[in-house]
Structures are given as structure tokens and as C-alpha cells.
Amino acid sequence: MSTEQIVLVVGASRGIGLSLVEQLAARPDTTAIGTARGSCAALEAIPNVKVLTLDLLDEESIKKAASTIPELDTLIVNGAIGARDPVTVIPTDKLFEYLNINVLGPHRVIKAFLPALRARKTRRIIGISSVGGSLATHAAPGSLAAQGLAGCYSTSKAAFNMMLVQFHNELQKERFTVIALHPGFVATDMGNQAHLLKLAEKAGLVGMPVSTSVEGMLKVVDGLDHSKSASFFDWKGDIVPW
């Protein structure tokens, strides 16, 4: 029996998504697939990777990409926008943009790839989330997360987390494993925003290399079974409160 794993990373043009594909493609027993909105030299340069064009905002592009993948073990949903946009001052249209990309986009993707996931027995859905979406963390006095990418970003990530739990609830009878993953404080374009760097400096934090976070997250994914569905882990495998 083949032990090959087919893994799709949605949002793989840079940062965490690109590193996920790089590390997955280096595994001899894994078929790695990555998506980008358009031509992406960095993604296309990785050996042994299938590249799909997919835009989280374009349902037709998502359906077209999904039609080319008949079987899939693991779907990793990456890709999001994030800045410090307080809900008290931001236009409602901007909040809708966050929700459209960070919540509705993943919803379109997960729905489209369910047939491919059902064609295999692994049936894993991994949402790259953030501690910014943890209600318990934000409500804690002096929360560092509440001083970071709060506002619209955290609102969208909390909604994303709840949506993942709902997918778990509706798919658990089919033995799906659905989790959220917090990558930690990572030196990506999002993590290197000036506001976050100042906050991190005050707290004595330094953004970790992308590859370190990704290596840790993949270890978490490798260790999953159905009993761990509806969990929120960080990159080290520790539980994050919802």
C-alpha cells in the first residue's frame, strides 16, 4: 500500500506558505501542491511541486483549481491580510475586506476541495490562524495580542477559528481532522510591520525564522489523529485557548 501523502498549501507565494511547500516537497513520500494568485517565480522554482493558480476572492478560480485535484490528504489554508486597523475607526467596507479574504476565502476553498479530501482516508484540514483570533487571550488583562494586530485582523481570525470548529462539527462523522495552527511570532512581511517590531522589542521578543515555525507546525500536523480535531495548537504543539 502506498504511503504517499498529497498535501495542498493554499497561499504559497511567499512567507509561511512558500516555506511549507519547500519543506513538504523535500519529503520523498509527499506530493506537494502550492497555489498563488498568478505567476510566482519563487514557488515555480521549487523542484517537484505542482503549482495551481487560485485567488481566494475568485470562486471560479478556486473551482477550476479544485477540478484538477482528484485526491488530497491534507489541505493547509494559509494566506491572509493583516495590519493594525481598529474597529472603532475603520470603515465597514475595510472590515468586510478582511472577512472576505480571511474567512470567506478559506470557506470557498475548503468547500471546493472537500471531494478530493473525501477521496482519501487522511482527511485533514489545517487552518493557519493566529493567537490574534483567541478570544480568551485578548480578554486577558495586559494581553500582548490585544496590542498587536488587533481590530479587524483579530476579528477575522476569531471568525476563521469558529468556522474551522463548525467544519469539525459537520464533518466529524466522516472522520475529518480539522485544526487551527498559530505559527508564532515570525519574521514575515506581516510580522515585520513597524508597530509589531516596536511591541516585540518592548517585550524582548524577536521574530523567529520562517523555516523554524514551519518545521514546528509540520511536526504538529504529522502527529495529528482524529482525536485532536477541533484543537487550536501553536507551532510547538502547545494548546492555544480558543
Short mmCIF file of C-alpha atoms in Angstrom, two decimals:
data_model
loop_
_atom_site.label_atom_id
_atom_site.label_comp_id
_atom_site.label_asym_id
_atom_site.label_seq_id
_atom_site.Cartn_x
_atom_site.Cartn_y
_atom_site.Cartn_z
CA MET A 1 0.00 0.00 0.00
CA SER A 2 1.32 3.45 -0.92
CA THR A 3 2.15 5.77 1.99
CA GLU A 4 2.39 8.83 -0.26
CA GLN A 5 0.75 11.94 1.16
CA ILE A 6 -0.80 14.56 -1.10
CA VAL A 7 -0.69 17.99 0.55
CA LEU A 8 -2.02 21.26 -0.81
CA VAL A 9 -0.93 24.63 0.58
CA VAL A 10 -3.25 27.48 -0.36
CA GLY A 11 -1.44 30.82 -0.34
CA ALA A 12 2.13 29.71 -1.08
CA SER A 13 3.69 32.62 -2.95
CA ARG A 14 5.82 33.83 -0.03
CA GLY A 15 6.49 33.60 3.69
CA ILE A 16 4.95 30.75 5.63
CA GLY A 17 3.10 29.28 2.67
CA LEU A 18 6.19 29.16 0.47
CA SER A 19 8.26 27.58 3.24
CA LEU A 20 5.55 24.97 3.84
CA VAL A 21 5.74 23.92 0.21
CA GLU A 22 9.55 23.90 0.27
CA GLN A 23 9.69 21.61 3.29
CA LEU A 24 6.89 19.35 2.08
CA ALA A 25 8.45 18.99 -1.37
CA ALA A 26 11.70 17.82 0.23
CA ARG A 27 9.92 14.79 1.68
CA PRO A 28 10.25 11.70 -0.51
CA ASP A 29 6.81 10.41 0.45
CA THR A 30 4.91 13.64 -0.19
CA THR A 31 3.37 15.22 -3.27
CA ALA A 32 3.39 18.96 -2.59
CA ILE A 33 0.98 21.34 -4.29
CA GLY A 34 1.06 25.12 -3.85
CA THR A 35 -1.20 27.91 -5.01
CA ALA A 36 -0.62 31.53 -5.97
CA ARG A 37 -2.87 34.19 -7.45
CA GLY A 38 -0.66 34.49 -10.52
CA SER A 39 2.78 33.63 -11.82
CA CYS A 40 5.19 33.10 -8.89
CA ALA A 41 8.86 32.51 -9.70
CA ALA A 42 9.76 31.52 -6.12
CA LEU A 43 7.08 28.84 -5.98
CA GLU A 44 7.70 27.60 -9.51
CA ALA A 45 11.42 27.25 -8.77
CA ILE A 46 10.86 24.57 -6.10
CA PRO A 47 11.53 21.11 -7.58
CA ASN A 48 8.75 18.52 -7.70
CA VAL A 49 5.91 20.91 -6.90
CA LYS A 50 2.60 21.25 -8.70
CA VAL A 51 1.58 24.90 -8.90
CA LEU A 52 -2.05 25.99 -9.18
CA THR A 53 -3.50 29.41 -9.87
CA LEU A 54 -6.03 30.25 -7.18
CA ASP A 55 -7.45 33.53 -5.88
CA LEU A 56 -9.28 33.42 -2.55
CA LEU A 57 -11.68 36.09 -3.82
CA ASP A 58 -12.47 34.34 -7.12
CA GLU A 59 -14.75 31.34 -6.69
CA GLU A 60 -14.35 30.30 -10.33
CA SER A 61 -10.56 30.15 -10.00
CA ILE A 62 -10.97 28.05 -6.84
CA LYS A 63 -13.37 25.63 -8.55
CA LYS A 64 -11.04 25.37 -11.55
CA ALA A 65 -8.06 24.56 -9.32
CA ALA A 66 -10.07 22.02 -7.34
CA SER A 67 -11.16 20.26 -10.53
CA THR A 68 -7.52 19.34 -11.20
CA ILE A 69 -7.02 17.62 -7.82
CA PRO A 70 -8.99 14.36 -7.59
CA GLU A 71 -7.39 13.22 -4.32
CA LEU A 72 -5.98 15.06 -1.34
CA ASP A 73 -4.78 14.01 2.12
CA THR A 74 -4.20 17.38 3.73
CA LEU A 75 -5.45 20.87 2.90
CA ILE A 76 -3.47 23.68 4.53
CA VAL A 77 -5.25 27.01 4.25
CA ASN A 78 -2.76 29.86 4.52
CA GLY A 79 -2.96 33.38 3.14
CA ALA A 80 -4.45 36.38 4.92
CA ILE A 81 -4.21 40.14 5.22
CA GLY A 82 -3.32 41.83 8.48
CA ALA A 83 -2.49 45.28 9.83
CA ARG A 84 -3.47 47.30 12.89
CA ASP A 85 -6.92 48.53 11.84
CA PRO A 86 -9.02 49.34 14.94
CA VAL A 87 -12.71 48.56 14.55
CA THR A 88 -13.67 51.91 16.17
CA VAL A 89 -12.26 53.95 13.30
CA ILE A 90 -12.04 51.70 10.25
CA PRO A 91 -14.75 51.89 7.56
CA THR A 92 -17.11 48.92 7.49
CA ASP A 93 -16.01 48.21 3.91
CA LYS A 94 -12.49 47.60 5.21
CA LEU A 95 -13.76 45.13 7.79
CA PHE A 96 -15.64 43.36 5.01
CA GLU A 97 -12.37 43.13 3.04
CA TYR A 98 -10.74 41.35 6.00
CA LEU A 99 -13.65 38.97 6.34
CA ASN A 100 -13.81 38.32 2.60
CA ILE A 101 -10.13 37.35 2.39
CA ASN A 102 -9.52 35.80 5.82
CA VAL A 103 -12.84 33.98 6.34
CA LEU A 104 -14.97 33.76 3.20
CA GLY A 105 -11.93 32.92 1.05
CA PRO A 106 -10.99 29.88 3.17
CA HIS A 107 -14.67 28.87 3.22
CA ARG A 108 -14.72 28.85 -0.58
CA VAL A 109 -11.50 26.82 -0.65
CA ILE A 110 -12.47 24.20 1.92
CA LYS A 111 -15.84 23.59 0.28
CA ALA A 112 -14.24 23.23 -3.15
CA PHE A 113 -11.66 20.68 -2.04
CA LEU A 114 -13.95 18.51 0.11
CA PRO A 115 -14.49 15.96 -2.70
CA ALA A 116 -10.72 15.48 -3.06
CA LEU A 117 -10.33 15.11 0.71
CA ARG A 118 -13.16 12.61 0.84
CA ALA A 119 -11.36 10.53 -1.81
CA ARG A 120 -8.62 9.72 0.73
CA LYS A 121 -8.76 8.46 4.32
CA THR A 122 -6.47 11.08 5.95
CA ARG A 123 -8.96 13.96 5.59
CA ARG A 124 -7.06 16.76 7.33
CA ILE A 125 -7.93 20.47 7.16
CA ILE A 126 -5.34 22.79 8.67
CA GLY A 127 -6.08 26.48 9.11
CA ILE A 128 -3.07 28.76 9.60
CA SER A 129 -4.55 31.10 12.17
CA SER A 130 -3.14 33.35 14.89
CA VAL A 131 -3.27 33.88 18.62
CA GLY A 132 -4.86 37.14 17.48
CA GLY A 133 -8.04 35.12 16.96
CA SER A 134 -8.10 33.78 20.52
CA LEU A 135 -10.95 35.36 22.49
CA ALA A 136 -9.53 34.18 25.79
CA THR A 137 -6.11 35.65 25.03
CA HIS A 138 -7.50 39.04 24.03
CA ALA A 139 -9.71 39.21 27.11
CA ALA A 140 -6.78 38.62 29.47
CA PRO A 141 -5.54 41.75 31.31
CA GLY A 142 -2.43 43.22 29.69
CA SER A 143 -2.68 40.91 26.69
CA LEU A 144 0.17 41.39 24.23
CA ALA A 145 -2.04 40.06 21.43
CA ALA A 146 -4.56 42.83 22.06
CA GLN A 147 -1.80 45.37 21.41
CA GLY A 148 -0.66 43.73 18.17
CA LEU A 149 -2.69 43.09 15.03
CA ALA A 150 -5.95 43.60 16.86
CA GLY A 151 -9.09 45.18 15.46
CA CYS A 152 -10.18 43.92 12.05
CA TYR A 153 -7.47 41.26 11.78
CA SER A 154 -8.28 39.65 15.11
CA THR A 155 -12.00 39.87 14.39
CA SER A 156 -11.47 37.96 11.15
CA LYS A 157 -9.21 35.36 12.74
CA ALA A 158 -11.69 34.70 15.54
CA ALA A 159 -14.35 34.15 12.87
CA PHE A 160 -11.97 31.89 10.95
CA ASN A 161 -11.35 29.82 14.07
CA MET A 162 -15.07 29.44 14.72
CA MET A 163 -15.61 28.40 11.11
CA LEU A 164 -12.98 25.67 11.49
CA VAL A 165 -14.83 24.37 14.57
CA GLN A 166 -18.05 24.31 12.55
CA PHE A 167 -16.35 22.31 9.79
CA HIS A 168 -15.21 19.90 12.51
CA ASN A 169 -18.75 19.60 13.86
CA GLU A 170 -20.24 18.93 10.43
CA LEU A 171 -17.50 16.58 9.18
CA GLN A 172 -16.54 14.61 12.28
CA LYS A 173 -18.79 11.68 11.37
CA GLU A 174 -16.68 11.34 8.22
CA ARG A 175 -13.51 11.17 10.36
CA PHE A 176 -12.12 14.53 9.27
CA THR A 177 -9.43 16.16 11.42
CA VAL A 178 -9.77 19.96 11.48
CA ILE A 179 -7.43 22.20 13.48
CA ALA A 180 -6.17 25.77 13.73
CA LEU A 181 -2.43 26.49 13.94
CA HIS A 182 -0.73 29.57 15.36
CA PRO A 183 2.70 29.98 13.72
CA GLY A 184 4.15 32.14 16.50
CA PHE A 185 5.90 35.48 16.08
CA VAL A 186 7.59 35.02 12.71
CA ALA A 187 9.83 37.31 10.67
CA THR A 188 7.47 37.55 7.68
CA ASP A 189 6.23 40.66 5.87
CA MET A 190 3.27 40.74 8.26
CA GLY A 191 5.38 40.08 11.35
CA ASN A 192 7.90 42.76 10.38
CA GLN A 193 5.41 45.62 10.43
CA ALA A 194 6.84 48.58 12.36
CA HIS A 195 4.13 48.53 15.03
CA LEU A 196 4.75 44.86 15.78
CA LEU A 197 8.52 45.24 15.85
CA LYS A 198 8.26 48.05 18.42
CA LEU A 199 5.88 45.98 20.52
CA ALA A 200 8.17 42.95 20.30
CA GLU A 201 11.22 44.99 21.27
CA LYS A 202 9.46 46.20 24.43
CA ALA A 203 8.55 42.62 25.28
CA GLY A 204 12.02 41.29 24.50
CA LEU A 205 10.79 39.20 21.57
CA VAL A 206 12.45 38.51 18.24
CA GLY A 207 10.66 37.13 15.22
CA MET A 208 11.79 33.56 14.50
CA PRO A 209 12.90 32.44 11.03
CA VAL A 210 10.01 31.29 8.86
CA SER A 211 11.60 27.86 8.41
CA THR A 212 11.68 27.29 12.19
CA SER A 213 7.97 27.99 12.57
CA VAL A 214 7.09 25.84 9.56
CA GLU A 215 9.20 22.91 10.75
CA GLY A 216 7.38 23.02 14.08
CA MET A 217 3.93 23.29 12.51
CA LEU A 218 4.58 20.33 10.22
CA LYS A 219 5.57 18.24 13.24
CA VAL A 220 2.20 19.11 14.76
CA VAL A 221 0.43 18.11 11.54
CA ASP A 222 2.39 14.85 11.34
CA GLY A 223 1.27 13.94 14.85
CA LEU A 224 -2.43 14.52 14.27
CA ASP A 225 -5.17 11.97 14.56
CA HIS A 226 -8.93 12.37 14.65
CA SER A 227 -8.99 12.69 18.45
CA LYS A 228 -7.17 16.03 18.13
CA SER A 229 -9.73 17.58 15.80
CA ALA A 230 -11.26 20.91 16.88
CA SER A 231 -7.99 21.87 18.61
CA PHE A 232 -6.00 25.10 18.38
CA PHE A 233 -2.24 24.46 18.53
CA ASP A 234 0.79 26.72 18.32
CA TRP A 235 3.88 25.85 16.30
CA LYS A 236 5.39 23.99 19.26
CA GLY A 237 2.33 21.78 19.70
CA ASP A 238 1.03 23.58 22.79
CA ILE A 239 -2.70 24.25 23.07
CA VAL A 240 -3.88 27.81 22.41
CA PRO A 241 -7.18 28.75 24.09
CA TRP A 242 -9.97 29.46 21.63
#
